[in-house]
Amino acid sequence: KASRSTKPTLRRQLRQSGLPISVPQFYMMSAAFGLFGGAIAFITGQLLLVVVAAVAIGGVGLPKFIVGRARKKRFKAFAEEFPNAVDVLVRGVKAGLPINDCFRIIANEAQEPVRSEFQKIIEGQQVGLTISQSVQRLHEAVPLNETNFFAIVITIQQQAGGILSE
């Protein structure tokens, strides 16, 4: 991953938004919004320029706005619940639980979207990813400073050892 673009791909944006649609479905939805906007403008007797603008806004602007807003809302919800997940992790490790068990507790008990993201960490480990790789995927799914720091801390702890709860 030598070059990272600053803007995530549409596929990643859809995944990050939590919306249950694929890229082809997004394009079909965009086309439908564009046609609907254009039809409304045409039926109401607007100028051709207004009809074209309605098609463009409905087909490009509105779907991107919906996805962007859903991403921001999901990131905000994650940021509000994430400290509770870290608290569960710290308390569990201090009590002597393995980190994987702490992740399972979070995946079962936390609020969405933290619950589903920690479930993905567990699933990643079940298919052979290391804890570091699984937690790095968390940062890719929820690109917040908090998840980046969390991924770095977990990676360093896994490589160098030490007391994770500190």
PDB file of N, CA and C in Angstrom, residues 14-15 24 31 43 46 63-64 67 82 85-86 117 126 130-131 143 146-147 159 162:
ATOM      1  N   LEU A  14     -19.360   3.316   0.642  1.00  0.00           N
ATOM      2  CA  LEU A  14     -20.618   2.610   0.907  1.00  0.00           C
ATOM      3  C   LEU A  14     -20.485   1.701   2.120  1.00  0.00           C
ATOM      4  N   ARG A  15     -19.350   0.994   2.224  1.00  0.00           N
ATOM      5  CA  ARG A  15     -19.108   0.137   3.383  1.00  0.00           C
ATOM      6  C   ARG A  15     -19.059   0.958   4.663  1.00  0.00           C
ATOM      7  N   PRO A  24     -23.167  -1.363  -7.808  1.00  0.00           N
ATOM      8  CA  PRO A  24     -24.177  -1.340  -8.884  1.00  0.00           C
ATOM      9  C   PRO A  24     -25.539  -0.809  -8.403  1.00  0.00           C
ATOM     10  N   ALA A  31     -29.257   6.705 -10.980  1.00  0.00           N
ATOM     11  CA  ALA A  31     -29.994   6.868 -12.236  1.00  0.00           C
ATOM     12  C   ALA A  31     -31.479   7.117 -11.959  1.00  0.00           C
ATOM     13  N   ILE A  43     -42.137  17.656 -16.286  1.00  0.00           N
ATOM     14  CA  ILE A  43     -43.602  17.676 -16.134  1.00  0.00           C
ATOM     15  C   ILE A  43     -44.097  19.049 -15.679  1.00  0.00           C
ATOM     16  N   GLN A  46     -40.463  23.144 -16.843  1.00  0.00           N
ATOM     17  CA  GLN A  46     -39.252  23.937 -16.642  1.00  0.00           C
ATOM     18  C   GLN A  46     -38.444  24.020 -17.936  1.00  0.00           C
ATOM     19  N   PRO A  63     -27.410  11.339  -4.321  1.00  0.00           N
ATOM     20  CA  PRO A  63     -26.870  10.072  -3.800  1.00  0.00           C
ATOM     21  C   PRO A  63     -25.558  10.239  -3.037  1.00  0.00           C
ATOM     22  N   LYS A  64     -24.653  11.079  -3.546  1.00  0.00           N
ATOM     23  CA  LYS A  64     -23.383  11.308  -2.838  1.00  0.00           C
ATOM     24  C   LYS A  64     -23.635  11.992  -1.495  1.00  0.00           C
ATOM     25  N   VAL A  67     -24.921   9.293   0.981  1.00  0.00           N
ATOM     26  CA  VAL A  67     -23.827   8.429   1.443  1.00  0.00           C
ATOM     27  C   VAL A  67     -22.903   9.196   2.392  1.00  0.00           C
ATOM     28  N   PHE A  82     -17.121   4.189  21.179  1.00  0.00           N
ATOM     29  CA  PHE A  82     -15.793   3.591  21.215  1.00  0.00           C
ATOM     30  C   PHE A  82     -15.107   3.693  22.581  1.00  0.00           C
ATOM     31  N   ALA A  85     -16.036   0.807  24.635  1.00  0.00           N
ATOM     32  CA  ALA A  85     -15.395  -0.438  24.198  1.00  0.00           C
ATOM     33  C   ALA A  85     -13.960  -0.509  24.713  1.00  0.00           C
ATOM     34  N   VAL A  86     -13.251   0.606  24.650  1.00  0.00           N
ATOM     35  CA  VAL A  86     -11.875   0.631  25.165  1.00  0.00           C
ATOM     36  C   VAL A  86     -11.883   0.369  26.670  1.00  0.00           C
ATOM     37  N   GLU A 117     -18.329  -3.685  14.079  1.00  0.00           N
ATOM     38  CA  GLU A 117     -16.918  -3.547  13.709  1.00  0.00           C
ATOM     39  C   GLU A 117     -16.040  -4.495  14.525  1.00  0.00           C
ATOM     40  N   GLN A 126     -10.715 -15.342  12.851  1.00  0.00           N
ATOM     41  CA  GLN A 126     -11.168 -16.711  12.591  1.00  0.00           C
ATOM     42  C   GLN A 126     -10.732 -17.208  11.216  1.00  0.00           C
ATOM     43  N   THR A 130      -3.987 -11.834  11.789  1.00  0.00           N
ATOM     44  CA  THR A 130      -3.472 -11.562  13.123  1.00  0.00           C
ATOM     45  C   THR A 130      -4.343 -10.490  13.770  1.00  0.00           C
ATOM     46  N   ILE A 131      -4.180 -10.319  15.070  1.00  0.00           N
ATOM     47  CA  ILE A 131      -4.923  -9.265  15.762  1.00  0.00           C
ATOM     48  C   ILE A 131      -4.573  -7.914  15.146  1.00  0.00           C
ATOM     49  N   PRO A 143     -12.296   5.374   9.586  1.00  0.00           N
ATOM     50  CA  PRO A 143     -11.040   6.132   9.584  1.00  0.00           C
ATOM     51  C   PRO A 143     -11.061   7.352  10.506  1.00  0.00           C
ATOM     52  N   GLU A 146      -9.037   8.041  16.538  1.00  0.00           N
ATOM     53  CA  GLU A 146      -9.117   7.105  17.658  1.00  0.00           C
ATOM     54  C   GLU A 146      -8.839   5.671  17.211  1.00  0.00           C
ATOM     55  N   THR A 147      -9.391   5.276  16.073  1.00  0.00           N
ATOM     56  CA  THR A 147      -9.163   3.906  15.607  1.00  0.00           C
ATOM     57  C   THR A 147      -7.733   3.725  15.114  1.00  0.00           C
ATOM     58  N   GLN A 159       3.559  -6.860  19.020  1.00  0.00           N
ATOM     59  CA  GLN A 159       4.923  -7.070  18.566  1.00  0.00           C
ATOM     60  C   GLN A 159       5.946  -6.998  19.693  1.00  0.00           C
ATOM     61  N   GLY A 162       4.311  -6.237  26.628  1.00  0.00           N
ATOM     62  CA  GLY A 162       4.067  -5.166  27.585  1.00  0.00           C
ATOM     63  C   GLY A 162       2.667  -5.253  28.141  1.00  0.00           C
TER      64      GLY A 162
END
